[in-house]
Structure formats: C-alpha cells, structure tokens
Amino acid sequence: MATPIYIDESSGSDIPGSAHGTETSPYHTLAYALFTSPDAPKFLIRKDPNSPYTDPTQSALKKAKKTADGLVKKAKKAEEAALKEQAEEKEAREKREKVLEESKKVAIVEDPALPPATKAKLNALEALRGKRVRVFGWVHRLRVQKDIIFVVLRDGKGFLQCVLSGVVAQTYAALTLTLESSIELTGTLTALPEGKTAPGISGKPEPNGHELIVDWWKCIGAAPGGEEAFTNRLNEKSDPSILSDLRHLVLRGETSSSVIKLRSQLLAAFRDTLTGVNHGCMEVTPPCLVQTQVEGGSTLFELTYYGQKAFLTQSSQLYLETCLSSLGDVFCVQESFRAENSHTRRHLSEYTHLEAELAFITFDDLMTHIEAVICETVDRILANPLSRSLLYHLNPTFTPPTRPFLRLSYVSAISWLNEHNILHPLEDPLTGSPILDPETGKVKMVKHKVGDDIAEAAERQMTDIIGRPVFLFGFPKELKAFYMKRMEEVGEGGEVFTESCDLLMPGVGEIVGGSMRISDSEELLAAYKREGIDPGPYYWFTDQRKYGTCEHGGYGLGVERFLAWLANRYTVRECCLYPRWPGRATP
Ligand code: 4AD
C-alpha cells in the first residue's frame, strides 16, 4: 500500500525541512501537505496527538487544494524573484568588474599649469582658504554618493572633508579605496556655504568652515578590505581584551585620540602653571632605576642591575627633596611603578606621576599650593581653544572646581562615614585580611574607627556624596610612609597623626597624595628603624637633613587619575597611551 501523508493540526509543522509528513513527523496543514506532495495517494489528518488519524473530508480537501494552489503560485513567484536577483547581482558584478577594468586605464597626473599647492597639516588650513593645498593623512570616513566620493581625512592634527568628483573619482584607486588607507591629495580649499558643516580640528567632527575640492590624489598605503578590513578587526562591540590587544588601532578613534590629545595639553598646562610666576618651580628628571623604596616594599618591582638588587621607582620624591638646596622648588613628570595586584579602574602598574617639592613652607601652604596648581591648570585648559574643545567633547558637563577645596581631617572623615552609615570591612587584627560573616558568606562590615585605613569604596562613596574636591588630611602615622612629619597634637587615645593629605575628586577618588616631610635627621633615623629600613642606602636622603635642613613638603599627582576626572573617563586605562596593569604589558 502506498504511504499516506500525515497532518497533525496542533503539533505538526509547515516550516520547510522541519517535518516530513510521516506519522511521527507530520505536517501542520492539509494545504501544505497538498503543496509538498500533490500526487500523494492518501492523506491522514488529526486534530491533535490524542486523536486518531482519519481521512480528510471532501470539503476540507477542496478548501486545502485552493490554498495549496496559492502556495504553488507564491513559490513560483519567489523562485522567479530569486533568479532575477541572481541575474541582477551577476550583472552588477560584471558591470563593476568592467568599470574596475576600465578604471585601470584612467590615469591622473597633477596638472603643472595649476598654482603650486602648499603642504599643510589639517589644523593649519584656515589661512589657506581659497588656495591650492597638499594634504596627507588617513581615510577616517568614506561615503560614495552617485559619482562623488566624500573622504573625511585624518592626520592626527585635525580632520578635513575631501570631495572627489569627475576623473579623480574614477581611478582604480578611487573605486577600491578603503577606510584607514593613507593618501595624499591636492586641491582647492573651498569655504563651505553658510549652514553647511564639515569635520573640524577637535576629535568630534565639528564645523571647520571649509572642504577640499580635490584635483589630484594618490593612495600611499592601501588598507585591506574584506575580511581584514579595519572595521572587521575592531568595532564598538569588540571584547575588552581584543580592544586592549588592538590598542594601537583603537587609538585611531575619535574618542581615544581626543583623550591622548587632551593629556598632552594637560601636561603642557601643568608645566606652564608650575614654572609660571605664581609657583616658580624648576622641572627636573630623576632616574627610574633606583635602589631605595619610598612607598613601602610590598609594591616594588625588583630587578637585577649589574648583579645588584634594584627597583623601578615608586616615586621621585626623595630625589626631588635633594634638589631643594641646589635648585629651590622643583617638580618632575616621571613614570612611577607599583607592583600592586590591583585590577581596579584607578590602578596602573606604570603611571605618570607629577610630583613637586617645596622648601620653607607650612602644611597649610602645601595644601593651598596644590589647590592653586590644580585650579590654575584647569583655567589654562579652558582658556586654550583646542584643549577647551577637546575637554567639552569628552566631558560636556564639566564644571571647573571652585576654591577653597573642602578640608576634612581624617578623624572628622571617620565620624562622617559613620554618620552616613558607610561601613568598613572587619579585618583580622593579625593578618589584616577581611573576616567573612558565617551566615551570609560576605565580608563582615562594621563602623569605622580611628586607625582604620579608609577603603577605596568608602572613600569614593564619600567623595561622590560630597560632590566636590576634598582634602583629607592628618592620617595616622601607621597608615602612612616613613618620611612623613608628625602633627604636634595627638588624638584622644594618644594616636599620632601626620601632616599628610590626600586630595579626593568626585568619580575617581584620590588623585593627589602629599605631606610635609620629617626635617630632623634624628627623627628620620628613628623612622627608618621603626619601619625596618636599612638607613645605609638612604645616606644621600639623610644628608639633606644634616647639611642645612628646612621645613619642606611635596606631593604626587596621578596624571591618569586627574585626566579620568577631567575628561570623565571610566578608567585610568583610557588615559594613557599603552596602559600597563597586572598581566598586561602589550602592545
Ligand atoms: O599617594 P602616593 O603613593 O604618594 C607618593 O608616591 C608620594 N611619594 C608622592 C609625593 O609626595 N611626591 O601616590 C601619589 C599619587 C596618588 O594620589 C595617585 O593619584 C597616584 O599617585 N597613584 C596611582 N595612579 C595610578 N595607578 C596606581 N597604581 C597609583 N598609585 C598611586
């Protein structure tokens, strides 16, 4: 007997390929069964898997036949459309191949009869409007509209819209141009009609009032298309670890390059502020290879230096101190290294450390100086059109801080945290490691007490609630480095505090750490002893107290943290060229 075709009106399927019209894999409708198997000798249909299969009624068959005819027509139409599309695609491909083949015959030469073109960077074009210019750069954006090619050129200094039409848009290079190819162009720099815009000099394309009408151009280095195309290597959805591996390509983006440009402007502004009349500091360049520690042995990167033990510097402070008696107030912008296994958004293994040291000052002078340097530097950034535009592109709601900054003593901060119910992890007094709550399995949180190190999370919560820069000052001696000067007054429980301060910024937390330094050599020798530091290698640092000591103090500012605050970046990793953190030193 010929095999019937089965239909189950509740559990069957009409999705092509998902059912076979058998008893165990029935179709969903009779119409579909007739459509797929018009010559089948028999059809069996049931309402649902609990009913028996029966013959369909004549009227059901008639109705289904009508629908099946419709399906046949639809399928025929779809087939015809697919064939048409294929033919059109083939035609288009052949046409494109022909055009490409033809385009190989189109050669363009620079017309010697035209006025000479002035070579210029894209941020220096305004004075050349109406003239012929020669520009070089990379294809940042590409748009083809009818027979016109619009290229947004990027040269790192700015952006320029270049319009290729006529023969210059018909060469093989023009028809196969890809994003990120490097090109050279000449043409007339034409002012844009009123109301029209083209990309400008800062990161974000903004009006710059002109575009290049190209009369000649050439491709210097074609970037690949297809699989290897730039946009296939990375895009906004790429995984963070891929973005880290491809940092060299990420940097070509508008946002990343703007951050690095702003960083350059920021460093220049800091230098101008520090060397300017108000502060008169001299820049020095201390070494990175050192044989002494500054901020505790646990974060030192150790290396072998011609058979001796040496470290990558944690801070240039000790060297800056030695400069006071020869150069007066000094500062440096130097890399510092911290071997802390911190994966937070504000920790780097290598960071740019702006440090300054000032002689014959008081603790109050120190905080006033830090505040002034920061505010004057921000003023400089805002006064310069380029850095101002970069800043507002990255951080549209930026508002400069107002002086004076809030000053909050460590002891008051402990009370403040408790009043705001911001808790502290309970720590084992012997090991310092957090104690877990056996019921919840989470770290047990308790009120803060004097002597506690304020944890990063608590510090950030506090800064964000206060919402403006805060100097936390007067930390307990035990929490701070060996070189810090102690405060005269002691705490209620006899605690010894130091003339130390951290400047906290909303969104980032600590950006500056500073202090007055022990100026007395006996006191310094006692501090080495207390911390278990061999004074031998520090002879040059101790001599500073021996040969004409002075009250002095200084600070270190994390440039990446400052930039993260200024440009409203989520992490310090975005704020340097090639960030280093635990496990990453590539590219
Ligand atoms: O508070 P710190 O450790 O202070 C010192 O190193 C002093 N010797 C500086 C001085 O007085 N000359 O570090 C100072 C600043 C911090 O406030 C922070 O901004 C930054 O350096 N910093 C880091 N930035 C990024 N990643 C890290 N791992 C950092 N550690 C410190």
mmCIF file of C-alpha atoms and ligand atoms in Angstrom, residues 294-295 314-318 320 336 338 340 342 346-357 480 483-484 502-503 510-515 517 554-562 572, ligand 1:
data_model
loop_
_atom_site.group_PDB
_atom_site.id
_atom_site.type_symbol
_atom_site.label_atom_id
_atom_site.label_comp_id
_atom_site.label_asym_id
_atom_site.label_seq_id
_atom_site.Cartn_x
_atom_site.Cartn_y
_atom_site.Cartn_z
ATOM 1 C CA VAL A 294 59.549 55.297 49.023
ATOM 2 C CA GLU A 295 56.060 53.906 49.498
ATOM 3 C CA GLN A 314 57.610 54.167 43.072
ATOM 4 C CA SER A 315 58.010 57.929 43.390
ATOM 5 C CA SER A 316 60.691 60.516 42.630
ATOM 6 C CA GLN A 317 60.010 62.330 45.881
ATOM 7 C CA LEU A 318 63.269 61.505 47.647
ATOM 8 C CA LEU A 320 63.163 65.977 44.490
ATOM 9 C CA SER A 336 56.234 55.605 38.664
ATOM 10 C CA ARG A 338 53.588 49.978 41.501
ATOM 11 C CA GLU A 340 50.099 46.093 43.394
ATOM 12 C CA SER A 342 45.009 45.810 41.818
ATOM 13 C CA ARG A 346 42.105 53.593 39.049
ATOM 14 C CA HIS A 347 45.223 51.437 39.332
ATOM 15 C CA LEU A 348 48.004 51.039 36.806
ATOM 16 C CA SER A 349 51.296 49.197 37.200
ATOM 17 C CA GLU A 350 53.058 52.094 35.477
ATOM 18 C CA TYR A 351 51.660 55.603 35.696
ATOM 19 C CA THR A 352 52.753 59.150 35.023
ATOM 20 C CA HIS A 353 53.488 60.849 38.302
ATOM 21 C CA LEU A 354 53.602 64.604 38.553
ATOM 22 C CA GLU A 355 55.478 65.396 41.753
ATOM 23 C CA ALA A 356 56.613 68.658 43.307
ATOM 24 C CA GLU A 357 58.661 69.555 46.368
ATOM 25 C CA LYS A 480 51.455 56.472 56.019
ATOM 26 C CA TYR A 483 59.137 60.070 55.811
ATOM 27 C CA MET A 484 56.028 61.990 56.915
ATOM 28 C CA ASP A 502 45.068 63.132 50.024
ATOM 29 C CA LEU A 503 43.059 65.116 47.515
ATOM 30 C CA GLU A 510 42.360 60.029 45.437
ATOM 31 C CA ILE A 511 44.280 61.916 42.788
ATOM 32 C CA VAL A 512 46.972 63.531 44.929
ATOM 33 C CA GLY A 513 48.956 62.280 47.922
ATOM 34 C CA GLY A 514 51.185 64.736 49.741
ATOM 35 C CA SER A 515 52.787 65.551 53.052
ATOM 36 C CA ARG A 517 58.495 65.646 55.459
ATOM 37 C CA GLY A 554 55.528 67.973 48.497
ATOM 38 C CA TYR A 555 53.039 65.847 46.694
ATOM 39 C CA GLY A 556 52.446 63.419 43.866
ATOM 40 C CA LEU A 557 49.552 63.667 41.430
ATOM 41 C CA GLY A 558 48.499 60.691 39.315
ATOM 42 C CA VAL A 559 48.198 62.169 35.820
ATOM 43 C CA GLU A 560 45.913 59.378 34.550
ATOM 44 C CA ARG A 561 43.597 59.764 37.547
ATOM 45 C CA PHE A 562 43.494 63.521 37.096
ATOM 46 C CA VAL A 572 42.659 55.307 34.057
HETATM 47 O O1 4AD B 1 49.942 58.570 47.451
HETATM 48 P P1 4AD B 1 51.142 58.153 46.682
HETATM 49 O O2 4AD B 1 51.604 56.756 46.829
HETATM 50 O O3 4AD B 1 52.266 59.162 47.083
HETATM 51 C C1 4AD B 1 53.563 59.109 46.746
HETATM 52 O O4 4AD B 1 54.065 58.309 45.986
HETATM 53 C C2 4AD B 1 54.373 60.260 47.267
HETATM 54 N N1 4AD B 1 55.745 59.814 47.403
HETATM 55 C C3 4AD B 1 54.249 61.408 46.307
HETATM 56 C C4 4AD B 1 54.980 62.635 46.780
HETATM 57 O O5 4AD B 1 54.694 63.119 47.858
HETATM 58 N N2 4AD B 1 55.883 63.133 45.970
HETATM 59 O O6 4AD B 1 50.893 58.423 45.139
HETATM 60 C C5 4AD B 1 50.587 59.711 44.715
HETATM 61 C C6 4AD B 1 49.520 59.659 43.638
HETATM 62 C C7 4AD B 1 48.196 59.106 44.113
HETATM 63 O O7 4AD B 1 47.429 60.092 44.744
HETATM 64 C C8 4AD B 1 47.576 58.646 42.820
HETATM 65 O O8 4AD B 1 46.986 59.727 42.133
HETATM 66 C C9 4AD B 1 48.773 58.177 42.023
HETATM 67 O O9 4AD B 1 49.917 58.764 42.599
HETATM 68 N N3 4AD B 1 48.885 56.713 42.094
HETATM 69 C C10 4AD B 1 48.492 55.876 41.109
HETATM 70 N N4 4AD B 1 47.936 56.116 39.915
HETATM 71 C C11 4AD B 1 47.646 55.045 39.124
HETATM 72 N N5 4AD B 1 47.936 53.779 39.481
HETATM 73 C C12 4AD B 1 48.498 53.486 40.677
HETATM 74 N N6 4AD B 1 48.780 52.243 40.984
HETATM 75 C C13 4AD B 1 48.805 54.573 41.552
HETATM 76 N N7 4AD B 1 49.366 54.664 42.777
HETATM 77 C C14 4AD B 1 49.399 55.963 43.080
#
